[in-house]
Amino acid sequence: MSDPLLEVRALNAWYGESHVLHGVDLDIHEGETVTLLGRNGAGKTTTLRAIMGILRRREGAIRLRGRDLLALPLHKVAQAGVGYVPEERGIFASLSVEENLTLPPQVAEGGMSVEEIYSLFPNLHERRHSQGTKLSGGEQQMLAIARVLRTGARLILLDEPTEGLAPVIVQRIGDVLVALKKRGMTILLVEQNFRFARKVADRFYLMEDGRMVNSFPGHELDAHMDELQDVLGV
Ligand code: ATP
């Protein structure tokens, strides 16, 4: 197999003095969708924040196509092709959908055009003049994903995109992820809802107390159900 697109090795991370990640290893190949599972507080969000460089106190290695990300500031990580959609979505609530998609105007090379975004998310086109605050949770989530696609990111870190959304909207988000996969996008997904995640995940990683405790291919999910119920408490 080719070298991974993203390689995380022996990653430790701290919030201040609080040591949260303990030797995390993670590989993602180009075009793969990898899902992190784990209870609340297991360290999933922290893993995304550490990869993106939002959380700065880290040790170990994070490499994108062999390039060390640990030394780079956040904006350089973004320029290298990594996009982060936080759980709280991070859209500009006071701006319209279209303004969210066109600001900042300097879209990186390889970023999707607004037209492409609208063809991928027809509902954002319908809502293009609506203010961020007027959007439903699902529309806000799609807008947050769309903003990252505008930046030219090829690896998308997605934190619980289905959180708090109605089943029909969860389905719609699933369709979007499938469409992104078809375009060759690489996705690292944090998701509590593994029944949703199984539709898109090529591989699962299971986290507990800031450590990776297991990893298996998506099609083996059923064989790991007992362990999942144990670790996730579901
Ligand atoms: P959740 O689903 O609740 O977001 P998670 O698996 O993503 O869970 P993290 O948010 O990564 O977990 O949290 C991992 C640990 O880090 C937890 O013990 C949490 O209390 C702690 N933590 C998270 N954010 C901070 C912060 N800003 N400052 C200090 N500790 C934090």
PDB file of C-alpha atoms and ligand atoms in Angstrom:
ATOM      1  CA  MET A   1       0.000   0.000   0.000  1.00  0.00           C
ATOM      2  CA  SER A   2       1.148   3.563  -0.660  1.00  0.00           C
ATOM      3  CA  ASP A   3       2.321   5.850   2.144  1.00  0.00           C
ATOM      4  CA  PRO A   4      -0.490   7.335   4.206  1.00  0.00           C
ATOM      5  CA  LEU A   5      -1.692  10.837   3.429  1.00  0.00           C
ATOM      6  CA  LEU A   6      -1.754  11.576   7.138  1.00  0.00           C
ATOM      7  CA  GLU A   7       0.490   9.832   9.606  1.00  0.00           C
ATOM      8  CA  VAL A   8       0.194  10.472  13.324  1.00  0.00           C
ATOM      9  CA  ARG A   9       2.838   8.869  15.512  1.00  0.00           C
ATOM     10  CA  ALA A  10       3.103   8.711  19.294  1.00  0.00           C
ATOM     11  CA  LEU A  11       1.132  11.916  19.623  1.00  0.00           C
ATOM     12  CA  ASN A  12       0.861  13.400  23.088  1.00  0.00           C
ATOM     13  CA  ALA A  13      -1.100  16.583  23.735  1.00  0.00           C
ATOM     14  CA  TRP A  14      -1.881  18.779  26.705  1.00  0.00           C
ATOM     15  CA  TYR A  15      -4.407  21.445  27.660  1.00  0.00           C
ATOM     16  CA  GLY A  16      -2.161  23.505  29.906  1.00  0.00           C
ATOM     17  CA  GLU A  17      -0.836  20.991  32.419  1.00  0.00           C
ATOM     18  CA  SER A  18      -3.551  18.463  31.665  1.00  0.00           C
ATOM     19  CA  HIS A  19      -2.141  15.567  29.611  1.00  0.00           C
ATOM     20  CA  VAL A  20      -4.988  14.456  27.343  1.00  0.00           C
ATOM     21  CA  LEU A  21      -3.532  12.426  24.441  1.00  0.00           C
ATOM     22  CA  HIS A  22      -1.180   9.567  25.254  1.00  0.00           C
ATOM     23  CA  GLY A  23       0.800   8.197  22.322  1.00  0.00           C
ATOM     24  CA  VAL A  24      -1.886   8.311  19.627  1.00  0.00           C
ATOM     25  CA  ASP A  25      -1.061   6.558  16.328  1.00  0.00           C
ATOM     26  CA  LEU A  26      -3.284   7.054  13.304  1.00  0.00           C
ATOM     27  CA  ASP A  27      -2.924   6.511   9.555  1.00  0.00           C
ATOM     28  CA  ILE A  28      -5.208   7.780   6.841  1.00  0.00           C
ATOM     29  CA  HIS A  29      -4.668   7.005   3.184  1.00  0.00           C
ATOM     30  CA  GLU A  30      -5.696   9.291   0.369  1.00  0.00           C
ATOM     31  CA  GLY A  31      -9.416   8.987  -0.328  1.00  0.00           C
ATOM     32  CA  GLU A  32     -10.174   7.096   2.865  1.00  0.00           C
ATOM     33  CA  THR A  33     -12.812   7.959   5.410  1.00  0.00           C
ATOM     34  CA  VAL A  34     -11.692   7.136   8.918  1.00  0.00           C
ATOM     35  CA  THR A  35     -13.998   7.415  11.915  1.00  0.00           C
ATOM     36  CA  LEU A  36     -12.931   7.981  15.501  1.00  0.00           C
ATOM     37  CA  LEU A  37     -15.251   6.447  18.060  1.00  0.00           C
ATOM     38  CA  GLY A  38     -15.114   6.828  21.823  1.00  0.00           C
ATOM     39  CA  ARG A  39     -17.038   8.043  24.825  1.00  0.00           C
ATOM     40  CA  ASN A  40     -17.370  11.711  25.714  1.00  0.00           C
ATOM     41  CA  GLY A  41     -14.006  12.904  26.936  1.00  0.00           C
ATOM     42  CA  ALA A  42     -12.036  10.096  25.252  1.00  0.00           C
ATOM     43  CA  GLY A  43      -9.964  12.635  23.311  1.00  0.00           C
ATOM     44  CA  LYS A  44     -11.546  12.601  19.844  1.00  0.00           C
ATOM     45  CA  THR A  45     -11.998  16.350  19.491  1.00  0.00           C
ATOM     46  CA  THR A  46      -8.571  16.884  20.989  1.00  0.00           C
ATOM     47  CA  THR A  47      -7.076  14.628  18.311  1.00  0.00           C
ATOM     48  CA  LEU A  48      -8.611  16.788  15.574  1.00  0.00           C
ATOM     49  CA  ARG A  49      -7.512  20.006  17.284  1.00  0.00           C
ATOM     50  CA  ALA A  50      -3.990  18.653  17.732  1.00  0.00           C
ATOM     51  CA  ILE A  51      -3.727  17.635  14.056  1.00  0.00           C
ATOM     52  CA  MET A  52      -5.005  21.023  12.913  1.00  0.00           C
ATOM     53  CA  GLY A  53      -2.585  22.819  15.221  1.00  0.00           C
ATOM     54  CA  ILE A  54      -5.263  24.638  17.230  1.00  0.00           C
ATOM     55  CA  LEU A  55      -3.968  22.849  20.281  1.00  0.00           C
ATOM     56  CA  ARG A  56      -0.290  23.745  20.344  1.00  0.00           C
ATOM     57  CA  ARG A  57       1.203  21.763  23.195  1.00  0.00           C
ATOM     58  CA  ARG A  58       2.033  18.508  21.420  1.00  0.00           C
ATOM     59  CA  GLU A  59       4.807  15.971  21.125  1.00  0.00           C
ATOM     60  CA  GLY A  60       5.255  13.182  18.605  1.00  0.00           C
ATOM     61  CA  ALA A  61       4.809  13.357  14.847  1.00  0.00           C
ATOM     62  CA  ILE A  62       2.049  14.533  12.539  1.00  0.00           C
ATOM     63  CA  ARG A  63       2.938  14.233   8.861  1.00  0.00           C
ATOM     64  CA  LEU A  64       0.908  15.114   5.793  1.00  0.00           C
ATOM     65  CA  ARG A  65       2.379  13.485   2.668  1.00  0.00           C
ATOM     66  CA  GLY A  66       5.538  13.122   4.707  1.00  0.00           C
ATOM     67  CA  ARG A  67       5.649  16.825   5.631  1.00  0.00           C
ATOM     68  CA  ASP A  68       5.887  17.649   9.319  1.00  0.00           C
ATOM     69  CA  LEU A  69       2.819  19.619  10.454  1.00  0.00           C
ATOM     70  CA  LEU A  70       3.844  19.964  14.080  1.00  0.00           C
ATOM     71  CA  ALA A  71       6.076  22.949  13.405  1.00  0.00           C
ATOM     72  CA  LEU A  72       3.519  24.796  11.269  1.00  0.00           C
ATOM     73  CA  PRO A  73       1.121  27.496  12.446  1.00  0.00           C
ATOM     74  CA  LEU A  74      -2.589  26.856  11.943  1.00  0.00           C
ATOM     75  CA  HIS A  75      -2.905  28.866   8.715  1.00  0.00           C
ATOM     76  CA  LYS A  76      -0.022  26.910   7.154  1.00  0.00           C
ATOM     77  CA  VAL A  77      -1.696  23.635   8.078  1.00  0.00           C
ATOM     78  CA  ALA A  78      -4.825  24.935   6.317  1.00  0.00           C
ATOM     79  CA  GLN A  79      -2.734  25.965   3.294  1.00  0.00           C
ATOM     80  CA  ALA A  80      -1.215  22.485   3.223  1.00  0.00           C
ATOM     81  CA  GLY A  81      -4.736  21.182   2.535  1.00  0.00           C
ATOM     82  CA  VAL A  82      -6.271  20.367   5.905  1.00  0.00           C
ATOM     83  CA  GLY A  83      -9.712  21.723   6.809  1.00  0.00           C
ATOM     84  CA  TYR A  84     -11.461  21.537  10.161  1.00  0.00           C
ATOM     85  CA  VAL A  85     -15.210  21.661  10.759  1.00  0.00           C
ATOM     86  CA  PRO A  86     -15.653  22.021  14.522  1.00  0.00           C
ATOM     87  CA  GLU A  87     -18.653  20.656  16.348  1.00  0.00           C
ATOM     88  CA  GLU A  88     -19.890  24.207  16.918  1.00  0.00           C
ATOM     89  CA  ARG A  89     -19.651  24.682  13.126  1.00  0.00           C
ATOM     90  CA  GLY A  90     -17.922  28.071  13.040  1.00  0.00           C
ATOM     91  CA  ILE A  91     -19.945  29.894  10.425  1.00  0.00           C
ATOM     92  CA  PHE A  92     -20.500  33.659  10.403  1.00  0.00           C
ATOM     93  CA  ALA A  93     -23.979  33.832  11.909  1.00  0.00           C
ATOM     94  CA  SER A  94     -24.630  37.450  10.945  1.00  0.00           C
ATOM     95  CA  LEU A  95     -23.713  36.927   7.286  1.00  0.00           C
ATOM     96  CA  SER A  96     -25.743  35.330   4.501  1.00  0.00           C
ATOM     97  CA  VAL A  97     -24.972  31.882   3.130  1.00  0.00           C
ATOM     98  CA  GLU A  98     -23.426  33.434   0.049  1.00  0.00           C
ATOM     99  CA  GLU A  99     -21.292  35.825   2.084  1.00  0.00           C
ATOM    100  CA  ASN A 100     -20.093  32.915   4.176  1.00  0.00           C
ATOM    101  CA  LEU A 101     -19.043  31.198   0.971  1.00  0.00           C
ATOM    102  CA  THR A 102     -17.318  34.183  -0.595  1.00  0.00           C
ATOM    103  CA  LEU A 103     -15.464  35.514   2.456  1.00  0.00           C
ATOM    104  CA  PRO A 104     -12.549  35.484   2.667  1.00  0.00           C
ATOM    105  CA  PRO A 105     -12.313  36.119  -1.078  1.00  0.00           C
ATOM    106  CA  GLN A 106      -8.820  34.616  -1.491  1.00  0.00           C
ATOM    107  CA  VAL A 107      -9.815  31.020  -2.119  1.00  0.00           C
ATOM    108  CA  ALA A 108      -6.907  28.630  -2.239  1.00  0.00           C
ATOM    109  CA  GLU A 109      -5.954  26.741  -5.359  1.00  0.00           C
ATOM    110  CA  GLY A 110      -8.144  23.684  -5.805  1.00  0.00           C
ATOM    111  CA  GLY A 111     -10.961  25.167  -3.738  1.00  0.00           C
ATOM    112  CA  MET A 112     -14.479  24.479  -4.991  1.00  0.00           C
ATOM    113  CA  SER A 113     -16.229  27.298  -6.808  1.00  0.00           C
ATOM    114  CA  VAL A 114     -19.468  28.643  -5.373  1.00  0.00           C
ATOM    115  CA  GLU A 115     -21.253  27.016  -8.345  1.00  0.00           C
ATOM    116  CA  GLU A 116     -19.785  23.621  -7.462  1.00  0.00           C
ATOM    117  CA  ILE A 117     -20.795  24.131  -3.845  1.00  0.00           C
ATOM    118  CA  TYR A 118     -24.363  24.897  -4.907  1.00  0.00           C
ATOM    119  CA  SER A 119     -24.536  21.820  -7.086  1.00  0.00           C
ATOM    120  CA  LEU A 120     -23.333  19.688  -4.176  1.00  0.00           C
ATOM    121  CA  PHE A 121     -25.639  21.446  -1.687  1.00  0.00           C
ATOM    122  CA  PRO A 122     -28.774  22.569  -3.590  1.00  0.00           C
ATOM    123  CA  ASN A 123     -30.418  23.637  -0.341  1.00  0.00           C
ATOM    124  CA  LEU A 124     -27.609  26.149   0.256  1.00  0.00           C
ATOM    125  CA  HIS A 125     -28.387  27.627  -3.143  1.00  0.00           C
ATOM    126  CA  GLU A 126     -32.048  27.986  -2.170  1.00  0.00           C
ATOM    127  CA  ARG A 127     -30.996  29.618   1.086  1.00  0.00           C
ATOM    128  CA  ARG A 128     -28.158  31.704  -0.352  1.00  0.00           C
ATOM    129  CA  HIS A 129     -29.610  35.032   0.813  1.00  0.00           C
ATOM    130  CA  SER A 130     -30.540  33.787   4.293  1.00  0.00           C
ATOM    131  CA  GLN A 131     -28.560  34.845   7.313  1.00  0.00           C
ATOM    132  CA  GLY A 132     -26.559  32.197   9.166  1.00  0.00           C
ATOM    133  CA  THR A 133     -28.785  32.540  12.244  1.00  0.00           C
ATOM    134  CA  LYS A 134     -31.881  31.708  10.166  1.00  0.00           C
ATOM    135  CA  LEU A 135     -30.531  28.365   8.988  1.00  0.00           C
ATOM    136  CA  SER A 136     -31.549  25.034  10.451  1.00  0.00           C
ATOM    137  CA  GLY A 137     -28.910  22.939  12.242  1.00  0.00           C
ATOM    138  CA  GLY A 138     -28.485  20.754   9.149  1.00  0.00           C
ATOM    139  CA  GLU A 139     -28.084  23.764   6.866  1.00  0.00           C
ATOM    140  CA  GLN A 140     -25.513  25.262   9.227  1.00  0.00           C
ATOM    141  CA  GLN A 141     -23.597  21.998   9.187  1.00  0.00           C
ATOM    142  CA  MET A 142     -23.637  21.893   5.390  1.00  0.00           C
ATOM    143  CA  LEU A 143     -22.509  25.512   5.223  1.00  0.00           C
ATOM    144  CA  ALA A 144     -19.641  24.757   7.605  1.00  0.00           C
ATOM    145  CA  ILE A 145     -18.542  21.843   5.393  1.00  0.00           C
ATOM    146  CA  ALA A 146     -18.966  23.974   2.277  1.00  0.00           C
ATOM    147  CA  ARG A 147     -16.727  26.717   3.698  1.00  0.00           C
ATOM    148  CA  VAL A 148     -13.940  24.200   4.223  1.00  0.00           C
ATOM    149  CA  LEU A 149     -14.372  22.888   0.667  1.00  0.00           C
ATOM    150  CA  ARG A 150     -13.865  26.446  -0.583  1.00  0.00           C
ATOM    151  CA  THR A 151     -10.398  26.498   0.980  1.00  0.00           C
ATOM    152  CA  GLY A 152      -9.135  23.662  -1.215  1.00  0.00           C
ATOM    153  CA  ALA A 153      -8.756  21.253   1.696  1.00  0.00           C
ATOM    154  CA  ARG A 154      -8.154  17.645   0.616  1.00  0.00           C
ATOM    155  CA  LEU A 155      -8.258  16.260   4.148  1.00  0.00           C
ATOM    156  CA  ILE A 156     -11.308  17.254   6.146  1.00  0.00           C
ATOM    157  CA  LEU A 157     -11.497  16.872   9.902  1.00  0.00           C
ATOM    158  CA  LEU A 158     -15.175  16.657  10.769  1.00  0.00           C
ATOM    159  CA  ASP A 159     -16.354  16.754  14.366  1.00  0.00           C
ATOM    160  CA  GLU A 160     -19.747  15.141  15.012  1.00  0.00           C
ATOM    161  CA  PRO A 161     -21.564  16.514  11.980  1.00  0.00           C
ATOM    162  CA  THR A 162     -24.821  14.728  12.882  1.00  0.00           C
ATOM    163  CA  GLU A 163     -24.994  15.978  16.469  1.00  0.00           C
ATOM    164  CA  GLY A 164     -28.513  17.132  17.293  1.00  0.00           C
ATOM    165  CA  LEU A 165     -29.872  16.672  13.770  1.00  0.00           C
ATOM    166  CA  ALA A 166     -33.111  14.957  12.715  1.00  0.00           C
ATOM    167  CA  PRO A 167     -32.736  11.531  11.029  1.00  0.00           C
ATOM    168  CA  VAL A 168     -33.703  12.813   7.597  1.00  0.00           C
ATOM    169  CA  ILE A 169     -30.965  15.482   7.816  1.00  0.00           C
ATOM    170  CA  VAL A 170     -28.455  12.933   9.107  1.00  0.00           C
ATOM    171  CA  GLN A 171     -29.219  10.962   5.942  1.00  0.00           C
ATOM    172  CA  ARG A 172     -28.581  14.061   3.849  1.00  0.00           C
ATOM    173  CA  ILE A 173     -25.214  14.667   5.555  1.00  0.00           C
ATOM    174  CA  GLY A 174     -24.379  11.021   4.823  1.00  0.00           C
ATOM    175  CA  ASP A 175     -25.146  11.622   1.129  1.00  0.00           C
ATOM    176  CA  VAL A 176     -22.815  14.635   1.155  1.00  0.00           C
ATOM    177  CA  LEU A 177     -19.996  12.577   2.676  1.00  0.00           C
ATOM    178  CA  VAL A 178     -20.500   9.876   0.047  1.00  0.00           C
ATOM    179  CA  ALA A 179     -20.346  12.553  -2.663  1.00  0.00           C
ATOM    180  CA  LEU A 180     -17.119  13.930  -1.175  1.00  0.00           C
ATOM    181  CA  LYS A 181     -15.625  10.450  -1.056  1.00  0.00           C
ATOM    182  CA  LYS A 182     -16.456  10.000  -4.724  1.00  0.00           C
ATOM    183  CA  ARG A 183     -14.489  13.169  -5.419  1.00  0.00           C
ATOM    184  CA  GLY A 184     -11.486  11.615  -3.726  1.00  0.00           C
ATOM    185  CA  MET A 185     -11.677  13.656  -0.534  1.00  0.00           C
ATOM    186  CA  THR A 186     -10.040  12.206   2.564  1.00  0.00           C
ATOM    187  CA  ILE A 187     -12.124  12.485   5.730  1.00  0.00           C
ATOM    188  CA  LEU A 188     -11.372  12.057   9.408  1.00  0.00           C
ATOM    189  CA  LEU A 189     -14.730  11.894  11.119  1.00  0.00           C
ATOM    190  CA  VAL A 190     -15.530  12.007  14.819  1.00  0.00           C
ATOM    191  CA  GLU A 191     -18.911  10.422  15.311  1.00  0.00           C
ATOM    192  CA  GLN A 192     -20.886   8.957  18.197  1.00  0.00           C
ATOM    193  CA  ASN A 193     -23.455   7.580  15.801  1.00  0.00           C
ATOM    194  CA  PHE A 194     -21.636   4.536  14.429  1.00  0.00           C
ATOM    195  CA  ARG A 195     -24.708   3.352  12.562  1.00  0.00           C
ATOM    196  CA  PHE A 196     -24.377   6.545  10.534  1.00  0.00           C
ATOM    197  CA  ALA A 197     -20.600   6.261  10.322  1.00  0.00           C
ATOM    198  CA  ARG A 198     -20.671   2.687   8.978  1.00  0.00           C
ATOM    199  CA  LYS A 199     -22.113   3.971   5.701  1.00  0.00           C
ATOM    200  CA  VAL A 200     -18.983   5.944   4.964  1.00  0.00           C
ATOM    201  CA  ALA A 201     -16.173   4.642   7.180  1.00  0.00           C
ATOM    202  CA  ASP A 202     -13.432   2.596   5.521  1.00  0.00           C
ATOM    203  CA  ARG A 203     -11.813   2.170   8.926  1.00  0.00           C
ATOM    204  CA  PHE A 204     -12.740   2.758  12.550  1.00  0.00           C
ATOM    205  CA  TYR A 205     -10.419   3.773  15.374  1.00  0.00           C
ATOM    206  CA  LEU A 206     -11.581   3.324  18.919  1.00  0.00           C
ATOM    207  CA  MET A 207     -10.349   5.755  21.599  1.00  0.00           C
ATOM    208  CA  GLU A 208     -10.391   5.465  25.345  1.00  0.00           C
ATOM    209  CA  ASP A 209      -8.758   7.822  27.853  1.00  0.00           C
ATOM    210  CA  GLY A 210      -6.646   9.582  25.236  1.00  0.00           C
ATOM    211  CA  ARG A 211      -5.354   6.339  23.699  1.00  0.00           C
ATOM    212  CA  MET A 212      -6.173   4.360  20.569  1.00  0.00           C
ATOM    213  CA  VAL A 213      -7.356   1.019  21.845  1.00  0.00           C
ATOM    214  CA  ASN A 214      -8.340  -0.624  18.576  1.00  0.00           C
ATOM    215  CA  SER A 215      -8.677  -0.136  14.861  1.00  0.00           C
ATOM    216  CA  PHE A 216     -10.527  -2.234  12.307  1.00  0.00           C
ATOM    217  CA  PRO A 217     -11.938  -1.981   8.765  1.00  0.00           C
ATOM    218  CA  GLY A 218     -15.460  -0.612   8.339  1.00  0.00           C
ATOM    219  CA  HIS A 219     -16.881  -3.931   7.181  1.00  0.00           C
ATOM    220  CA  GLU A 220     -15.826  -5.553  10.470  1.00  0.00           C
ATOM    221  CA  LEU A 221     -18.009  -3.282  12.585  1.00  0.00           C
ATOM    222  CA  ASP A 222     -20.490  -6.029  13.451  1.00  0.00           C
ATOM    223  CA  ALA A 223     -17.727  -8.316  14.710  1.00  0.00           C
ATOM    224  CA  HIS A 224     -16.659  -5.569  17.165  1.00  0.00           C
ATOM    225  CA  MET A 225     -20.111  -4.726  18.478  1.00  0.00           C
ATOM    226  CA  ASP A 226     -19.557  -6.168  21.966  1.00  0.00           C
ATOM    227  CA  GLU A 227     -16.317  -4.247  22.392  1.00  0.00           C
ATOM    228  CA  LEU A 228     -17.952  -1.077  21.082  1.00  0.00           C
ATOM    229  CA  GLN A 229     -20.836  -1.383  23.483  1.00  0.00           C
ATOM    230  CA  ASP A 230     -18.356  -1.870  26.274  1.00  0.00           C
ATOM    231  CA  VAL A 231     -16.119   1.065  25.351  1.00  0.00           C
ATOM    232  CA  LEU A 232     -18.910   3.419  24.299  1.00  0.00           C
ATOM    233  CA  GLY A 233     -21.313   2.409  27.026  1.00  0.00           C
ATOM    234  CA  VAL A 234     -24.177   2.021  24.525  1.00  0.00           C
TER     235      VAL A 234
HETATM  236  P1  ATP B   1     -16.708  14.864  23.374  1.00  0.00           P
HETATM  237  O1  ATP B   1     -17.534  13.978  22.545  1.00  0.00           O
HETATM  238  O2  ATP B   1     -17.281  15.147  24.708  1.00  0.00           O
HETATM  239  O3  ATP B   1     -16.207  16.094  22.661  1.00  0.00           O
HETATM  240  P2  ATP B   1     -14.035  13.849  23.057  1.00  0.00           P
HETATM  241  O4  ATP B   1     -13.701  12.419  22.926  1.00  0.00           O
HETATM  242  O5  ATP B   1     -14.009  14.670  21.838  1.00  0.00           O
HETATM  243  O6  ATP B   1     -15.435  13.966  23.755  1.00  0.00           O
HETATM  244  P3  ATP B   1     -12.232  15.748  24.132  1.00  0.00           P
HETATM  245  O7  ATP B   1     -13.160  16.914  23.958  1.00  0.00           O
HETATM  246  O8  ATP B   1     -11.119  15.598  23.195  1.00  0.00           O
HETATM  247  O9  ATP B   1     -13.072  14.420  24.150  1.00  0.00           O
HETATM  248  O10 ATP B   1     -11.687  15.788  25.641  1.00  0.00           O
HETATM  249  C1  ATP B   1     -10.636  14.971  26.108  1.00  0.00           C
HETATM  250  C2  ATP B   1     -10.256  15.395  27.521  1.00  0.00           C
HETATM  251  O11 ATP B   1      -9.744  16.724  27.485  1.00  0.00           O
HETATM  252  C3  ATP B   1     -11.426  15.415  28.486  1.00  0.00           C
HETATM  253  O12 ATP B   1     -10.974  14.938  29.711  1.00  0.00           O
HETATM  254  C4  ATP B   1     -11.785  16.872  28.578  1.00  0.00           C
HETATM  255  O13 ATP B   1     -12.326  17.163  29.830  1.00  0.00           O
HETATM  256  C5  ATP B   1     -10.464  17.556  28.389  1.00  0.00           C
HETATM  257  N1  ATP B   1     -10.614  18.876  27.755  1.00  0.00           N
HETATM  258  C6  ATP B   1     -11.290  19.142  26.612  1.00  0.00           C
HETATM  259  N2  ATP B   1     -11.208  20.466  26.287  1.00  0.00           N
HETATM  260  C7  ATP B   1     -10.462  21.037  27.242  1.00  0.00           C
HETATM  261  C8  ATP B   1      -9.983  22.377  27.494  1.00  0.00           C
HETATM  262  N3  ATP B   1     -10.284  23.369  26.659  1.00  0.00           N
HETATM  263  N4  ATP B   1      -9.233  22.561  28.604  1.00  0.00           N
HETATM  264  C9  ATP B   1      -8.917  21.561  29.446  1.00  0.00           C
HETATM  265  N5  ATP B   1      -9.307  20.281  29.260  1.00  0.00           N
HETATM  266  C10 ATP B   1     -10.066  20.007  28.191  1.00  0.00           C
END
